[in-house]
Amino acid sequence: MQIFNFKQPLNFMRLKWPAIILSAIMLVASVASISIKGINWGLDFTGGTVIEAGFNQPADLPAVRQVLADKGYSDAVVQLFGTSRDVLIRIPLRADIDQATLGDEVMAILNQSNAEGVTMRRIEFVGPSVGEELKEDGGLAMLVALIGILLYVTMRFEWRLSVGAVVSLAHDTIITMGLFSLLGLEFDLTVLAAILALIGYSINDTIVVFDRIRESFRKLRDTSVDDTINDAITSTLNRTVITSLTTVLVLVVLFYMGGALIHGFATALLFGIVIGTYSSIYVASSIAEILGISREDMLPPPPIEKEGENTDALM
Amino acid sequence: MLNKNPLWRYVLVIGVLLAALIYALPNLYPEDPALNISATRGGVVSEQIRADLERSFDQANISAKSVVLEQGQLLARFNTTEDQLQAREIATEKLGDNYVTALNLAPATPAWLNAIGASPMKLGLDLRGGVHFLMAVDMKAAIDKNLNDMEQTFRADLREDKIRYRNVQADLANGYVKVTMRNAEDLAAAQAALKKRDRELVFTPSAEEFTVHASISEIRLKEIQEYALEQNITIIRNRVNEIGVAEPLVQRQGADRIVVQLPGVQDTAKAKEILGATATLEFRLVDTDADLGAALEGRIPPGTELFYSRDGRPVLLEKRIMLTGEHITGASSSFDEYSRPQVSIKLDAKGGNMLSTATRDAIGRRMASVFIEYKPSDELDAKGNPILVKNQEVINDATIQARLGRDFRITGIDSPGEAQNLSTLLRAGALLAPIQIIEERTIGPSLGKENIELGTTAIMWGMVAVLIFMVIYYKAFGLVANVALVANLVLIVGVMSMIPGATLTLPGMAGIVLTVGMAVDANVLIFERIREELLDGRSVQQAIHHGYDRAFATITDSNITTLLVALILFGIGTGPVKGFAVTLAIGILTSIFTAVVGTRLLVNLFWGGRRVQSLPI
């Protein structure tokens, strides 16, 4: 069985400009959404307290809100989490409350007001300084990862491809974050991990295409740059699609069976892999082409000259 | 002919797989509910105690799977958690205060696996329940304490050298001690004298006349902070041991953070109380001659400080501290001859000497014990952390009856509970700098169990989906890839179990699921290449050979970059990000191995080295 079987290379590069315009629109929309609507940072980044309580019967949310408001937690956000028996309570940071002991207090209040008993499933408290550091560290991790990739690809391939790879990675990251911002999905630590994993996945994809581009340049003589890139993308298309498909398959399973805690992770990766697959086909190679990559850049380096052959004697 | 397997390749692949399989095996055995009993204060659990306990369990009709002594600790395994809880009650009742009994889950790894060092993967708290605390050490307080000490030492030193000073005052806000002299000669002499005793002092001229600011050098400042952190870690370790948790983790993070993980702990309030309390004790002489009334009006006599006792009674104490909590080596609560609660305190040699000297000429005078506690206040500092308030109160004062040595008692405590609380804190030692909890994550045991189940089913179904897809798409070669995928999973679990530092977390499980999806990539690259070569009209053997050859370069290039990302994640990330990075990195390495070496072995075995007309691909 084979999904695609082409006798002739597909003309991907014909859609180069439409793809670039599409990407530009998505990027602008993402940046606009992030700067206007902002990102719904999760507890890990904002600080505050999250309590997940398990009720023995379907929980009466208004009653829970009332009880908490009576005890002075009127700013608590109460919602269902996963099932109708699991309740998630968020309490933002407040100066007048000792947040570190707040979880225990809320559990005590819930237990008092509920005859059947409420079990503690999870309490998380994050102080404000921790969240700030996390944002910095997360941003730093991404930046360092991108620089590392930039250096490695430049060393192994060519600087134009390297720029293409890094731009396409930044493209994937920004658009995925843009989607999270647009849909108001919560951005927590697992989502950060997902985005970093996405960088890993997307670079994998891009390098496979680049590898083929290099090979095609060496194989095909007297062929235009467009056609060479088309040839490379066409011959790796099966692999690109199949790998993305199996990964998406697994992520769908994770999304439905992995539990509520891992939803953000699965969502970010699912979307990111679709974007990443698109960008490794279009964005990375288009940029390398626009930067003026040519066959000469891709030829194997001339044999290393004998050391000191053409240099003057030192003394 | 092409594509034959050399013997060493069989040996390598089978050897690696076998090793991984054996080391992955312990994960299949369920854990036993167990009790962990250890002695506090350097004691040991004796064979006698072991035999006694075993007998008591029998009497109470609790069937213990085993009760064994290992490295001075007793481990009793049970069949059910009810037995375990009941046994704990019996044990704590029988053994009393000097032993710590902790509930635990002991891996039921068979002896032969234990013998070769195989053990199950460590599970993160999100998978087994427990508390994670991140604490910050208040470095400002550590430095303030040091400046106050400097002020005291300067005065004593100058007095000793008979240099008359006008004023010596610690300026905590600016981080120096202000030394004001009567004239320029004295100032020079004082600087020389102080410098002689402590070469690390830095003197900066002040705008005021005959005044210098003495501060601590940068290097010393670092040392002080380092010492405060290390000391706090030791103390927190002691306190954690008091709670009696099996496999606790107390670890430094960065310059001023401490991570504490208590697996299986449910009573977080209690844990917080014990960990978070930053109490210390000071002993000072009561100044009975001074005018208390004047002090209350604000005219506090020099050399004294105004304190209040628990019931609000004002007490004037000498500024000089006779002894601080850091010299306390032991403390226990008991009752005196009139059945009043008391705390008996043991000191180290230096503390004993200090107290002995301090009380030599003070018999008949009153000595007060000051209890100092740091509590977070409502106000926040610039970084958004609550500012700590120093809370100090005189918990008792008693007349010194005789010269005190290394053993003495504090009486006059309100309740036995309070006495016990105080002794626990004193025993655990005094923190050099206050700490506060800046992050807390508590996972209930039911949620932990649920997370494992969800993670395992997700891995299983994800795996099944990929396996089916691969067979449909690549036929016989799909089966080969599937063998590699399963081997890959065994390898990941085996390697995770082998590496001592690797901990499986929920994001880590997600990482494994993701690896399952991505691990086919290398296979797909190879298989697609083989198909291409066949389409190009090469012979079957040539196609296999070139397919693997060409794909290899691509596989290494693409995976090295991904590995780079995983390593960066591991280096920079904390907590879940780190857990995820570990599994991702291991997954990449194992998937390269299984795809490139493993499937090649099978492909060569079935189709290589002989005349084959076409490939089932």
PDB file of C-alpha atoms in Angstrom, chain A residues 1-5 7 43-44 52 86 94-104 119-130 133-134 137-138 140-142 144-146 148-149 152-153 156-157 189-190 192-194 196-197 199-201 203-205 207-209 211-212 214-215 219 235-236 238-240 242-243 245-247 249-251 253-254 257-262 265 269 273, chain B residues 126 134 257 265-266 268-270 272 376-380 383-386 437-448 450-451 453-455 457-459 461-463 465-466 469-470 472-475 506-507 509-511 513-514 516-518 520-522 524-525 528-529 531-532 535 550-551 553-562 564-565 568-569 572-577 580 584 617:
ATOM      1  CA  MET A   1       0.000   0.000   0.000  1.00  0.00           C
ATOM      2  CA  GLN A   2       1.171   3.485  -0.717  1.00  0.00           C
ATOM      3  CA  ILE A   3      -0.543   6.796  -0.185  1.00  0.00           C
ATOM      4  CA  PHE A   4       1.231   8.780  -2.851  1.00  0.00           C
ATOM      5  CA  ASN A   5       2.873   7.440  -5.943  1.00  0.00           C
ATOM      6  CA  LYS A   7       5.870   9.667 -11.542  1.00  0.00           C
ATOM      7  CA  LEU A  43      -1.098  28.362  37.660  1.00  0.00           C
ATOM      8  CA  ASP A  44       2.491  27.353  36.987  1.00  0.00           C
ATOM      9  CA  GLU A  52      -8.855  19.433  42.794  1.00  0.00           C
ATOM     10  CA  ASP A  86     -14.227  16.206  40.201  1.00  0.00           C
ATOM     11  CA  ARG A  94      -3.834  37.501  47.293  1.00  0.00           C
ATOM     12  CA  ALA A  95      -1.683  39.423  49.681  1.00  0.00           C
ATOM     13  CA  ASP A  96      -3.935  38.947  52.697  1.00  0.00           C
ATOM     14  CA  ILE A  97      -3.972  35.137  52.621  1.00  0.00           C
ATOM     15  CA  ASP A  98      -1.205  32.720  53.363  1.00  0.00           C
ATOM     16  CA  GLN A  99      -1.450  30.773  50.127  1.00  0.00           C
ATOM     17  CA  ALA A 100       0.777  27.946  51.284  1.00  0.00           C
ATOM     18  CA  THR A 101      -1.766  26.763  53.838  1.00  0.00           C
ATOM     19  CA  LEU A 102      -4.839  27.786  51.860  1.00  0.00           C
ATOM     20  CA  GLY A 103      -5.313  24.402  50.198  1.00  0.00           C
ATOM     21  CA  ASP A 104      -5.677  22.634  53.515  1.00  0.00           C
ATOM     22  CA  THR A 119     -11.350  13.657  49.028  1.00  0.00           C
ATOM     23  CA  MET A 120      -8.298  15.692  48.223  1.00  0.00           C
ATOM     24  CA  ARG A 121      -7.023  14.780  44.806  1.00  0.00           C
ATOM     25  CA  ARG A 122      -4.543  17.524  44.182  1.00  0.00           C
ATOM     26  CA  ILE A 123      -3.464  20.800  45.706  1.00  0.00           C
ATOM     27  CA  GLU A 124      -0.967  23.001  43.971  1.00  0.00           C
ATOM     28  CA  PHE A 125       0.325  26.298  45.172  1.00  0.00           C
ATOM     29  CA  VAL A 126       2.810  28.379  43.252  1.00  0.00           C
ATOM     30  CA  GLY A 127       4.286  31.600  44.571  1.00  0.00           C
ATOM     31  CA  PRO A 128       4.503  34.648  42.310  1.00  0.00           C
ATOM     32  CA  SER A 129       8.273  34.701  41.955  1.00  0.00           C
ATOM     33  CA  VAL A 130       8.353  31.068  40.797  1.00  0.00           C
ATOM     34  CA  GLU A 133      11.222  32.629  36.755  1.00  0.00           C
ATOM     35  CA  LEU A 134       9.452  29.891  34.882  1.00  0.00           C
ATOM     36  CA  ASP A 137      13.465  29.886  31.978  1.00  0.00           C
ATOM     37  CA  GLY A 138      10.934  28.607  29.441  1.00  0.00           C
ATOM     38  CA  LEU A 140      15.420  30.887  27.622  1.00  0.00           C
ATOM     39  CA  ALA A 141      15.071  27.150  26.929  1.00  0.00           C
ATOM     40  CA  MET A 142      13.364  27.896  23.617  1.00  0.00           C
ATOM     41  CA  VAL A 144      18.871  28.231  23.515  1.00  0.00           C
ATOM     42  CA  ALA A 145      17.242  25.341  21.640  1.00  0.00           C
ATOM     43  CA  LEU A 146      16.790  27.522  18.560  1.00  0.00           C
ATOM     44  CA  GLY A 148      21.672  25.240  19.147  1.00  0.00           C
ATOM     45  CA  ILE A 149      19.733  24.123  16.099  1.00  0.00           C
ATOM     46  CA  TYR A 152      24.144  22.563  14.168  1.00  0.00           C
ATOM     47  CA  VAL A 153      22.326  22.979  10.865  1.00  0.00           C
ATOM     48  CA  ARG A 156      26.062  20.182   8.880  1.00  0.00           C
ATOM     49  CA  PHE A 157      24.272  21.858   5.953  1.00  0.00           C
ATOM     50  CA  LEU A 189       3.978  23.649  32.189  1.00  0.00           C
ATOM     51  CA  THR A 190       2.902  20.602  30.215  1.00  0.00           C
ATOM     52  CA  LEU A 192       5.453  24.427  27.510  1.00  0.00           C
ATOM     53  CA  ALA A 193       6.908  20.911  27.415  1.00  0.00           C
ATOM     54  CA  ALA A 194       4.720  20.172  24.403  1.00  0.00           C
ATOM     55  CA  LEU A 196       9.525  22.290  23.257  1.00  0.00           C
ATOM     56  CA  ALA A 197       8.765  18.753  22.042  1.00  0.00           C
ATOM     57  CA  ILE A 199      10.484  22.072  18.253  1.00  0.00           C
ATOM     58  CA  GLY A 200      12.139  18.655  18.394  1.00  0.00           C
ATOM     59  CA  TYR A 201       9.571  17.069  16.124  1.00  0.00           C
ATOM     60  CA  ILE A 203      13.221  20.085  13.267  1.00  0.00           C
ATOM     61  CA  ASN A 204      13.244  16.346  12.673  1.00  0.00           C
ATOM     62  CA  ASP A 205      10.812  16.829   9.832  1.00  0.00           C
ATOM     63  CA  ILE A 207      16.056  18.041   8.458  1.00  0.00           C
ATOM     64  CA  VAL A 208      14.689  15.054   6.572  1.00  0.00           C
ATOM     65  CA  VAL A 209      13.546  17.382   3.776  1.00  0.00           C
ATOM     66  CA  ASP A 211      18.796  16.091   3.649  1.00  0.00           C
ATOM     67  CA  ARG A 212      16.910  15.268   0.489  1.00  0.00           C
ATOM     68  CA  ARG A 214      21.104  18.414  -0.503  1.00  0.00           C
ATOM     69  CA  GLU A 215      21.016  15.024  -2.171  1.00  0.00           C
ATOM     70  CA  LYS A 219      22.076  14.288  -8.134  1.00  0.00           C
ATOM     71  CA  SER A 235      10.261  12.030  -2.638  1.00  0.00           C
ATOM     72  CA  THR A 236      10.046  12.596   1.121  1.00  0.00           C
ATOM     73  CA  ASN A 238       5.294   9.760   1.886  1.00  0.00           C
ATOM     74  CA  ARG A 239       7.573   9.633   4.871  1.00  0.00           C
ATOM     75  CA  THR A 240       6.487  13.068   6.085  1.00  0.00           C
ATOM     76  CA  ILE A 242       3.122   8.728   7.415  1.00  0.00           C
ATOM     77  CA  THR A 243       5.206   9.826  10.365  1.00  0.00           C
ATOM     78  CA  LEU A 245      -0.077  10.394  10.737  1.00  0.00           C
ATOM     79  CA  THR A 246       1.206   7.845  13.261  1.00  0.00           C
ATOM     80  CA  THR A 247       2.204  10.598  15.654  1.00  0.00           C
ATOM     81  CA  LEU A 249      -2.820   8.873  15.809  1.00  0.00           C
ATOM     82  CA  VAL A 250      -0.991   8.391  19.073  1.00  0.00           C
ATOM     83  CA  LEU A 251      -1.724  11.950  20.192  1.00  0.00           C
ATOM     84  CA  VAL A 253      -5.276   8.435  21.812  1.00  0.00           C
ATOM     85  CA  LEU A 254      -3.443  10.505  24.401  1.00  0.00           C
ATOM     86  CA  MET A 257      -7.361   8.505  27.209  1.00  0.00           C
ATOM     87  CA  GLY A 258      -4.540  10.364  28.917  1.00  0.00           C
ATOM     88  CA  GLY A 259      -6.713  12.162  31.459  1.00  0.00           C
ATOM     89  CA  ALA A 260      -7.532  15.794  31.979  1.00  0.00           C
ATOM     90  CA  LEU A 261      -4.089  16.724  33.268  1.00  0.00           C
ATOM     91  CA  ILE A 262      -2.490  15.928  29.935  1.00  0.00           C
ATOM     92  CA  PHE A 265      -0.071  18.771  26.216  1.00  0.00           C
ATOM     93  CA  LEU A 269       1.210  18.837  20.048  1.00  0.00           C
ATOM     94  CA  ILE A 273       2.408  18.746  14.391  1.00  0.00           C
TER      95      ILE A 273
ATOM     96  CA  ASP B 126       2.242  12.809  40.330  1.00  0.00           C
ATOM     97  CA  LEU B 134       9.855  24.302  46.977  1.00  0.00           C
ATOM     98  CA  ARG B 257      16.062  27.129  46.935  1.00  0.00           C
ATOM     99  CA  VAL B 265       2.422  12.021  52.728  1.00  0.00           C
ATOM    100  CA  GLN B 266      -1.231  12.888  53.231  1.00  0.00           C
ATOM    101  CA  THR B 268       0.229  18.180  54.483  1.00  0.00           C
ATOM    102  CA  ALA B 269      -0.770  20.571  57.239  1.00  0.00           C
ATOM    103  CA  LYS B 270       1.355  18.683  59.729  1.00  0.00           C
ATOM    104  CA  LYS B 272       4.120  22.108  56.623  1.00  0.00           C
ATOM    105  CA  PRO B 376       5.208  35.318  56.646  1.00  0.00           C
ATOM    106  CA  SER B 377       3.322  38.605  56.975  1.00  0.00           C
ATOM    107  CA  ASP B 378       0.585  40.170  54.856  1.00  0.00           C
ATOM    108  CA  GLU B 379       2.980  42.508  53.147  1.00  0.00           C
ATOM    109  CA  LEU B 380       4.837  41.530  49.997  1.00  0.00           C
ATOM    110  CA  LYS B 383       9.504  40.095  44.217  1.00  0.00           C
ATOM    111  CA  GLY B 384       6.014  39.385  45.487  1.00  0.00           C
ATOM    112  CA  ASN B 385       7.007  37.090  48.329  1.00  0.00           C
ATOM    113  CA  PRO B 386       5.585  37.764  51.750  1.00  0.00           C
ATOM    114  CA  ILE B 437       7.264  27.603  51.023  1.00  0.00           C
ATOM    115  CA  ILE B 438       7.019  29.222  47.609  1.00  0.00           C
ATOM    116  CA  GLU B 439       5.569  26.275  45.765  1.00  0.00           C
ATOM    117  CA  GLU B 440       3.585  23.293  46.887  1.00  0.00           C
ATOM    118  CA  ARG B 441       2.146  20.424  44.923  1.00  0.00           C
ATOM    119  CA  THR B 442       0.168  17.750  46.655  1.00  0.00           C
ATOM    120  CA  ILE B 443      -1.168  14.795  44.738  1.00  0.00           C
ATOM    121  CA  GLY B 444      -3.643  12.489  46.438  1.00  0.00           C
ATOM    122  CA  PRO B 445      -2.931   8.758  46.260  1.00  0.00           C
ATOM    123  CA  SER B 446      -6.109   8.067  44.278  1.00  0.00           C
ATOM    124  CA  LEU B 447      -5.172  10.604  41.633  1.00  0.00           C
ATOM    125  CA  GLY B 448      -1.661   9.185  41.444  1.00  0.00           C
ATOM    126  CA  GLU B 450      -5.456   7.081  38.255  1.00  0.00           C
ATOM    127  CA  ASN B 451      -2.634   8.886  36.462  1.00  0.00           C
ATOM    128  CA  GLU B 453      -3.642   3.803  34.813  1.00  0.00           C
ATOM    129  CA  LEU B 454      -4.499   6.531  32.317  1.00  0.00           C
ATOM    130  CA  GLY B 455      -0.884   6.761  31.214  1.00  0.00           C
ATOM    131  CA  THR B 457      -3.747   2.645  28.808  1.00  0.00           C
ATOM    132  CA  ALA B 458      -2.776   5.585  26.619  1.00  0.00           C
ATOM    133  CA  ILE B 459       0.606   4.014  25.886  1.00  0.00           C
ATOM    134  CA  TRP B 461      -3.737   1.923  22.813  1.00  0.00           C
ATOM    135  CA  GLY B 462      -1.387   4.333  21.101  1.00  0.00           C
ATOM    136  CA  MET B 463       0.923   1.396  20.541  1.00  0.00           C
ATOM    137  CA  ALA B 465      -3.022   1.873  16.795  1.00  0.00           C
ATOM    138  CA  VAL B 466       0.481   2.314  15.396  1.00  0.00           C
ATOM    139  CA  PHE B 469      -1.314   0.925  10.870  1.00  0.00           C
ATOM    140  CA  MET B 470       2.202  -0.278  10.157  1.00  0.00           C
ATOM    141  CA  ILE B 472      -1.555  -2.484   6.866  1.00  0.00           C
ATOM    142  CA  TYR B 473       0.816  -0.056   5.240  1.00  0.00           C
ATOM    143  CA  TYR B 474       4.058  -2.020   5.035  1.00  0.00           C
ATOM    144  CA  LYS B 475       2.847  -5.649   5.249  1.00  0.00           C
ATOM    145  CA  LEU B 506       3.090  12.028  33.964  1.00  0.00           C
ATOM    146  CA  PRO B 507       4.691  14.254  31.310  1.00  0.00           C
ATOM    147  CA  MET B 509       4.650   9.027  30.254  1.00  0.00           C
ATOM    148  CA  ALA B 510       3.323  11.460  27.660  1.00  0.00           C
ATOM    149  CA  GLY B 511       6.874  11.581  26.325  1.00  0.00           C
ATOM    150  CA  VAL B 513       3.568   7.902  24.118  1.00  0.00           C
ATOM    151  CA  LEU B 514       4.979  10.532  21.811  1.00  0.00           C
ATOM    152  CA  VAL B 516       5.926   5.527  20.188  1.00  0.00           C
ATOM    153  CA  GLY B 517       4.449   7.715  17.479  1.00  0.00           C
ATOM    154  CA  MET B 518       7.778   9.169  16.436  1.00  0.00           C
ATOM    155  CA  VAL B 520       8.271   4.688  13.482  1.00  0.00           C
ATOM    156  CA  ASP B 521       9.912   7.626  11.732  1.00  0.00           C
ATOM    157  CA  ALA B 522      13.272   5.932  11.300  1.00  0.00           C
ATOM    158  CA  VAL B 524       9.446   4.795   7.626  1.00  0.00           C
ATOM    159  CA  LEU B 525      12.528   6.600   6.306  1.00  0.00           C
ATOM    160  CA  GLU B 528      10.424   4.446   1.882  1.00  0.00           C
ATOM    161  CA  ARG B 529      14.015   4.500   0.695  1.00  0.00           C
ATOM    162  CA  ARG B 531      10.711   1.276  -2.068  1.00  0.00           C
ATOM    163  CA  GLU B 532      12.335   4.108  -3.997  1.00  0.00           C
ATOM    164  CA  LEU B 535      11.215   1.688  -8.215  1.00  0.00           C
ATOM    165  CA  ARG B 550      21.084   6.288   2.630  1.00  0.00           C
ATOM    166  CA  ALA B 551      18.444   6.532   5.300  1.00  0.00           C
ATOM    167  CA  ALA B 553      22.583   9.650   7.314  1.00  0.00           C
ATOM    168  CA  THR B 554      19.161  11.278   7.395  1.00  0.00           C
ATOM    169  CA  ILE B 555      18.201   9.460  10.594  1.00  0.00           C
ATOM    170  CA  THR B 556      21.306  10.552  12.452  1.00  0.00           C
ATOM    171  CA  ASP B 557      21.031  14.148  11.272  1.00  0.00           C
ATOM    172  CA  SER B 558      17.398  14.533  12.207  1.00  0.00           C
ATOM    173  CA  ASN B 559      17.672  12.706  15.521  1.00  0.00           C
ATOM    174  CA  ILE B 560      20.791  14.468  16.680  1.00  0.00           C
ATOM    175  CA  THR B 561      18.971  17.782  16.390  1.00  0.00           C
ATOM    176  CA  THR B 562      16.030  16.397  18.358  1.00  0.00           C
ATOM    177  CA  LEU B 564      19.987  18.461  21.145  1.00  0.00           C
ATOM    178  CA  VAL B 565      16.578  19.870  22.029  1.00  0.00           C
ATOM    179  CA  ILE B 568      18.736  21.618  26.366  1.00  0.00           C
ATOM    180  CA  LEU B 569      15.366  20.894  27.960  1.00  0.00           C
ATOM    181  CA  ILE B 572      17.347  24.288  31.662  1.00  0.00           C
ATOM    182  CA  GLY B 573      14.027  22.785  32.640  1.00  0.00           C
ATOM    183  CA  THR B 574      12.796  21.805  36.065  1.00  0.00           C
ATOM    184  CA  GLY B 575      10.194  19.353  37.310  1.00  0.00           C
ATOM    185  CA  PRO B 576       7.876  18.052  34.614  1.00  0.00           C
ATOM    186  CA  VAL B 577       9.921  19.516  31.767  1.00  0.00           C
ATOM    187  CA  PHE B 580       9.777  14.767  29.837  1.00  0.00           C
ATOM    188  CA  LEU B 584      12.419  11.899  25.124  1.00  0.00           C
ATOM    189  CA  ILE B 617       6.845  -3.914   1.453  1.00  0.00           C
TER     190      ILE B 617
END
